[in-house]
Amino acid sequence: MSVMIVLALPVNLVAISVLAYAIYYRRHRRADLMFAFVALNVGVFAISALMFNRQVELAMAFGLFAVLSIIRLRSDEISQREVGYYFVSLALGLVNGIGAGAPLASIPLTLLLLATMFVADHPRLAVGVERRTLVLDTVHGTDEELRADLRRRLNCRVLRATVSHVDYVRETMTVDVRYRHLAPLTAATPERAGGVTAPTVTR
């Protein structure tokens, strides 16, 4: 194994630890995705290190990135924010694996990626904004009716409401909503009230 790869490995491990745990997990508390980001990063780093040792052409490196980029974490519980972390985890593995021979370039790029995610996903940039996935006990025919119902139920200003599923048999609809509270909620808010089932809250 190349000496440069041995030196790049701890840099990559520290970088993905900062991204997955210090930044992502401490803000969003999803251990399953934290593990996925670490596994993806280490796997990409291993492949990149093998390519580095065999002096694979740069075109193949870009091909690897393109192939990995089309892989999507397919789940209703995965947001675009997690997809962003996914790509940065991938990029860190490539930067530190392929760039092992140029630490003066790979280390600043690693720091840039971490700093970008720290700032871009900082809670202060989305202060007061919440996201919930709600199951409503009614089906609305228009966006105006849906937003009015959400404002009434949540006492909020609706920023965005996206319908992900409609069940006309049970007359329910699943809605992903982002909103700001108009006033503090009461201390006791039942998990199921007014036809809203099992909300999932993220900030």
mmCIF file of C-alpha atoms in Angstrom:
data_model
loop_
_atom_site.group_PDB
_atom_site.id
_atom_site.type_symbol
_atom_site.label_atom_id
_atom_site.label_comp_id
_atom_site.label_asym_id
_atom_site.label_seq_id
_atom_site.Cartn_x
_atom_site.Cartn_y
_atom_site.Cartn_z
ATOM 1 C CA MET A 1 0.000 0.000 0.000
ATOM 2 C CA SER A 2 1.300 3.442 -0.925
ATOM 3 C CA VAL A 3 2.598 5.645 1.884
ATOM 4 C CA MET A 4 0.418 8.469 0.589
ATOM 5 C CA ILE A 5 -2.695 6.308 0.910
ATOM 6 C CA VAL A 6 -1.748 5.399 4.478
ATOM 7 C CA LEU A 7 -1.458 9.100 5.285
ATOM 8 C CA ALA A 8 -4.699 9.965 3.490
ATOM 9 C CA LEU A 9 -6.740 7.297 5.300
ATOM 10 C CA PRO A 10 -6.824 8.994 8.743
ATOM 11 C CA VAL A 11 -7.586 12.331 7.080
ATOM 12 C CA ASN A 12 -10.574 10.769 5.349
ATOM 13 C CA LEU A 13 -11.763 9.015 8.518
ATOM 14 C CA VAL A 14 -11.578 12.228 10.513
ATOM 15 C CA ALA A 15 -13.398 14.115 7.752
ATOM 16 C CA ILE A 16 -16.283 11.654 7.468
ATOM 17 C CA SER A 17 -16.548 11.470 11.276
ATOM 18 C CA VAL A 18 -16.930 15.237 11.421
ATOM 19 C CA LEU A 19 -19.504 15.223 8.622
ATOM 20 C CA ALA A 20 -21.556 12.201 9.689
ATOM 21 C CA TYR A 21 -21.486 12.603 13.461
ATOM 22 C CA ALA A 22 -20.434 16.114 14.487
ATOM 23 C CA ILE A 23 -22.518 17.851 11.810
ATOM 24 C CA TYR A 24 -25.278 15.511 10.605
ATOM 25 C CA TYR A 25 -26.124 13.256 13.544
ATOM 26 C CA ARG A 26 -25.968 15.954 16.202
ATOM 27 C CA ARG A 27 -28.441 18.030 14.192
ATOM 28 C CA HIS A 28 -30.794 15.386 12.802
ATOM 29 C CA ARG A 29 -30.389 12.323 15.084
ATOM 30 C CA ARG A 30 -30.606 9.625 12.416
ATOM 31 C CA ALA A 31 -28.103 6.906 13.263
ATOM 32 C CA ASP A 32 -29.094 4.788 10.248
ATOM 33 C CA LEU A 33 -28.112 7.488 7.781
ATOM 34 C CA MET A 34 -24.978 8.335 9.746
ATOM 35 C CA PHE A 35 -23.868 4.725 9.256
ATOM 36 C CA ALA A 36 -24.816 4.860 5.557
ATOM 37 C CA PHE A 37 -22.711 7.988 4.991
ATOM 38 C CA VAL A 38 -19.686 6.445 6.733
ATOM 39 C CA ALA A 39 -20.020 3.156 4.833
ATOM 40 C CA LEU A 40 -20.364 4.951 1.498
ATOM 41 C CA ASN A 41 -17.383 7.180 2.197
ATOM 42 C CA VAL A 42 -15.055 4.377 3.285
ATOM 43 C CA GLY A 43 -16.104 2.218 0.345
ATOM 44 C CA VAL A 44 -15.486 5.000 -2.166
ATOM 45 C CA PHE A 45 -12.154 5.792 -0.513
ATOM 46 C CA ALA A 46 -11.072 2.142 -0.817
ATOM 47 C CA ILE A 47 -11.966 2.022 -4.514
ATOM 48 C CA SER A 48 -10.284 5.376 -5.130
ATOM 49 C CA ALA A 49 -7.154 4.240 -3.284
ATOM 50 C CA LEU A 50 -6.982 1.141 -5.472
ATOM 51 C CA MET A 51 -7.282 3.317 -8.552
ATOM 52 C CA PHE A 52 -4.552 5.605 -7.206
ATOM 53 C CA ASN A 53 -2.154 2.708 -6.632
ATOM 54 C CA ARG A 54 -2.720 1.428 -10.157
ATOM 55 C CA GLN A 55 -2.524 4.917 -11.655
ATOM 56 C CA VAL A 56 -5.894 4.662 -13.317
ATOM 57 C CA GLU A 57 -6.665 7.402 -15.801
ATOM 58 C CA LEU A 58 -8.547 10.469 -14.611
ATOM 59 C CA ALA A 59 -11.368 9.714 -17.046
ATOM 60 C CA MET A 60 -12.111 6.495 -15.188
ATOM 61 C CA ALA A 61 -12.209 8.414 -11.913
ATOM 62 C CA PHE A 62 -14.843 10.742 -13.316
ATOM 63 C CA GLY A 63 -16.690 7.706 -14.633
ATOM 64 C CA LEU A 64 -16.762 6.241 -11.133
ATOM 65 C CA PHE A 65 -18.165 9.483 -9.756
ATOM 66 C CA ALA A 66 -20.832 9.536 -12.460
ATOM 67 C CA VAL A 67 -21.887 5.951 -11.722
ATOM 68 C CA LEU A 68 -22.051 6.542 -7.981
ATOM 69 C CA SER A 69 -23.892 9.817 -8.494
ATOM 70 C CA ILE A 70 -26.888 8.104 -10.068
ATOM 71 C CA ILE A 71 -27.352 5.912 -6.998
ATOM 72 C CA ARG A 72 -30.213 7.347 -4.999
ATOM 73 C CA LEU A 73 -31.192 6.603 -1.422
ATOM 74 C CA ARG A 74 -34.782 5.613 -2.240
ATOM 75 C CA SER A 75 -37.046 6.074 0.734
ATOM 76 C CA ASP A 76 -39.925 8.343 1.672
ATOM 77 C CA GLU A 77 -37.942 9.188 4.799
ATOM 78 C CA ILE A 78 -34.982 10.603 2.834
ATOM 79 C CA SER A 79 -35.069 14.339 2.193
ATOM 80 C CA GLN A 80 -33.042 16.411 -0.233
ATOM 81 C CA ARG A 81 -30.916 17.467 2.741
ATOM 82 C CA GLU A 82 -29.820 13.850 3.256
ATOM 83 C CA VAL A 83 -29.104 13.535 -0.461
ATOM 84 C CA GLY A 84 -26.743 16.505 -0.070
ATOM 85 C CA TYR A 85 -24.903 14.732 2.742
ATOM 86 C CA TYR A 86 -24.803 11.613 0.587
ATOM 87 C CA PHE A 87 -22.995 13.404 -2.239
ATOM 88 C CA VAL A 88 -20.553 15.141 0.095
ATOM 89 C CA SER A 89 -19.729 11.788 1.731
ATOM 90 C CA LEU A 90 -19.046 10.428 -1.734
ATOM 91 C CA ALA A 91 -16.959 13.458 -2.684
ATOM 92 C CA LEU A 92 -14.831 13.214 0.469
ATOM 93 C CA GLY A 93 -13.956 9.614 -0.340
ATOM 94 C CA LEU A 94 -12.957 10.520 -3.891
ATOM 95 C CA VAL A 95 -11.021 13.643 -2.919
ATOM 96 C CA ASN A 96 -8.963 11.863 -0.276
ATOM 97 C CA GLY A 97 -8.551 8.639 -2.248
ATOM 98 C CA ILE A 98 -7.679 9.935 -5.693
ATOM 99 C CA GLY A 99 -6.015 13.052 -4.269
ATOM 100 C CA ALA A 100 -3.798 11.131 -1.852
ATOM 101 C CA GLY A 101 -0.748 12.069 -3.886
ATOM 102 C CA ALA A 102 -1.560 15.780 -3.675
ATOM 103 C CA PRO A 103 -2.317 16.553 -0.012
ATOM 104 C CA LEU A 104 -1.877 20.293 -0.573
ATOM 105 C CA ALA A 105 -4.960 20.136 -2.777
ATOM 106 C CA SER A 106 -7.015 17.363 -1.147
ATOM 107 C CA ILE A 107 -6.852 18.670 2.432
ATOM 108 C CA PRO A 108 -8.077 22.214 1.575
ATOM 109 C CA LEU A 109 -10.855 20.693 -0.561
ATOM 110 C CA THR A 110 -11.834 18.450 2.349
ATOM 111 C CA LEU A 111 -11.991 21.431 4.691
ATOM 112 C CA LEU A 112 -14.014 23.364 2.116
ATOM 113 C CA LEU A 113 -16.591 20.577 1.823
ATOM 114 C CA LEU A 114 -16.951 20.303 5.603
ATOM 115 C CA ALA A 115 -17.210 24.062 6.065
ATOM 116 C CA THR A 116 -19.828 24.282 3.323
ATOM 117 C CA MET A 117 -22.034 21.650 4.959
ATOM 118 C CA PHE A 118 -21.567 23.154 8.419
ATOM 119 C CA VAL A 119 -22.761 26.552 7.214
ATOM 120 C CA ALA A 120 -25.371 25.469 4.651
ATOM 121 C CA ASP A 121 -27.175 23.182 7.103
ATOM 122 C CA HIS A 122 -26.781 25.407 10.140
ATOM 123 C CA PRO A 123 -29.992 25.616 12.220
ATOM 124 C CA ARG A 124 -29.818 29.413 12.317
ATOM 125 C CA LEU A 125 -30.397 29.567 8.566
ATOM 126 C CA ALA A 126 -33.766 27.858 9.033
ATOM 127 C CA VAL A 127 -34.715 29.269 12.422
ATOM 128 C CA GLY A 128 -38.401 28.838 13.130
ATOM 129 C CA VAL A 129 -38.977 26.626 10.089
ATOM 130 C CA GLU A 130 -40.340 23.148 10.749
ATOM 131 C CA ARG A 131 -41.199 20.216 8.526
ATOM 132 C CA ARG A 132 -43.868 17.607 9.165
ATOM 133 C CA THR A 133 -45.328 14.686 7.304
ATOM 134 C CA LEU A 134 -49.043 14.649 8.104
ATOM 135 C CA VAL A 135 -51.848 12.215 7.345
ATOM 136 C CA LEU A 136 -55.060 14.231 7.057
ATOM 137 C CA ASP A 137 -58.494 12.685 7.495
ATOM 138 C CA THR A 138 -59.877 14.486 4.470
ATOM 139 C CA VAL A 139 -59.066 14.965 0.798
ATOM 140 C CA HIS A 140 -58.823 18.541 -0.466
ATOM 141 C CA GLY A 141 -59.519 19.329 -4.081
ATOM 142 C CA THR A 142 -57.449 22.510 -4.319
ATOM 143 C CA ASP A 143 -54.176 23.804 -2.982
ATOM 144 C CA GLU A 144 -55.957 26.755 -1.357
ATOM 145 C CA GLU A 145 -58.221 24.436 0.652
ATOM 146 C CA LEU A 146 -55.246 22.340 1.727
ATOM 147 C CA ARG A 147 -53.238 25.342 2.891
ATOM 148 C CA ALA A 148 -56.213 26.777 4.773
ATOM 149 C CA ASP A 149 -56.720 23.455 6.566
ATOM 150 C CA LEU A 150 -53.032 23.230 7.471
ATOM 151 C CA ARG A 151 -53.042 26.801 8.789
ATOM 152 C CA ARG A 152 -56.023 25.961 10.993
ATOM 153 C CA ARG A 153 -54.584 22.704 12.314
ATOM 154 C CA LEU A 154 -51.028 23.906 12.929
ATOM 155 C CA ASN A 155 -51.595 27.614 13.624
ATOM 156 C CA CYS A 156 -48.870 28.441 11.148
ATOM 157 C CA ARG A 157 -47.875 30.172 7.949
ATOM 158 C CA VAL A 158 -47.498 27.447 5.342
ATOM 159 C CA LEU A 159 -44.315 27.830 3.303
ATOM 160 C CA ARG A 160 -44.757 24.730 1.160
ATOM 161 C CA ALA A 161 -47.187 21.819 1.087
ATOM 162 C CA THR A 162 -46.614 18.779 -1.117
ATOM 163 C CA VAL A 163 -49.129 15.951 -1.401
ATOM 164 C CA SER A 164 -47.290 12.614 -1.517
ATOM 165 C CA HIS A 165 -50.254 10.212 -1.362
ATOM 166 C CA VAL A 166 -54.044 10.319 -1.663
ATOM 167 C CA ASP A 167 -56.349 7.478 -0.580
ATOM 168 C CA TYR A 168 -59.835 8.112 -1.943
ATOM 169 C CA VAL A 169 -61.212 4.950 -0.330
ATOM 170 C CA ARG A 170 -60.271 5.969 3.209
ATOM 171 C CA GLU A 171 -60.483 9.664 2.330
ATOM 172 C CA THR A 172 -57.022 10.477 3.633
ATOM 173 C CA MET A 173 -54.056 12.305 2.175
ATOM 174 C CA THR A 174 -50.394 12.398 3.159
ATOM 175 C CA VAL A 175 -48.808 15.837 3.023
ATOM 176 C CA ASP A 176 -45.243 17.022 3.470
ATOM 177 C CA VAL A 177 -45.458 20.555 4.860
ATOM 178 C CA ARG A 178 -42.906 23.218 5.764
ATOM 179 C CA TYR A 179 -44.158 26.060 7.934
ATOM 180 C CA ARG A 180 -43.506 28.741 10.542
ATOM 181 C CA HIS A 181 -45.550 29.005 13.727
ATOM 182 C CA LEU A 182 -47.671 32.123 14.081
ATOM 183 C CA ALA A 183 -47.717 31.724 17.866
ATOM 184 C CA PRO A 184 -46.294 29.255 20.390
ATOM 185 C CA LEU A 185 -48.202 25.993 20.540
ATOM 186 C CA THR A 186 -49.867 24.932 23.778
ATOM 187 C CA ALA A 187 -47.795 22.805 26.121
ATOM 188 C CA ALA A 188 -49.821 19.650 25.547
ATOM 189 C CA THR A 189 -50.254 18.751 21.902
ATOM 190 C CA PRO A 190 -51.599 15.227 21.292
ATOM 191 C CA GLU A 191 -49.914 13.188 18.606
ATOM 192 C CA ARG A 192 -53.273 12.540 16.980
ATOM 193 C CA ALA A 193 -55.627 15.486 17.091
ATOM 194 C CA GLY A 194 -58.029 16.945 14.589
ATOM 195 C CA GLY A 195 -57.416 14.194 12.080
ATOM 196 C CA VAL A 196 -53.630 14.521 11.968
ATOM 197 C CA THR A 197 -51.775 11.245 12.413
ATOM 198 C CA ALA A 198 -48.180 10.596 13.520
ATOM 199 C CA PRO A 199 -46.422 13.823 12.467
ATOM 200 C CA THR A 200 -42.708 13.615 11.833
ATOM 201 C CA VAL A 201 -40.864 16.803 12.752
ATOM 202 C CA THR A 202 -37.500 17.863 11.396
ATOM 203 C CA ARG A 203 -35.716 21.172 11.562
#
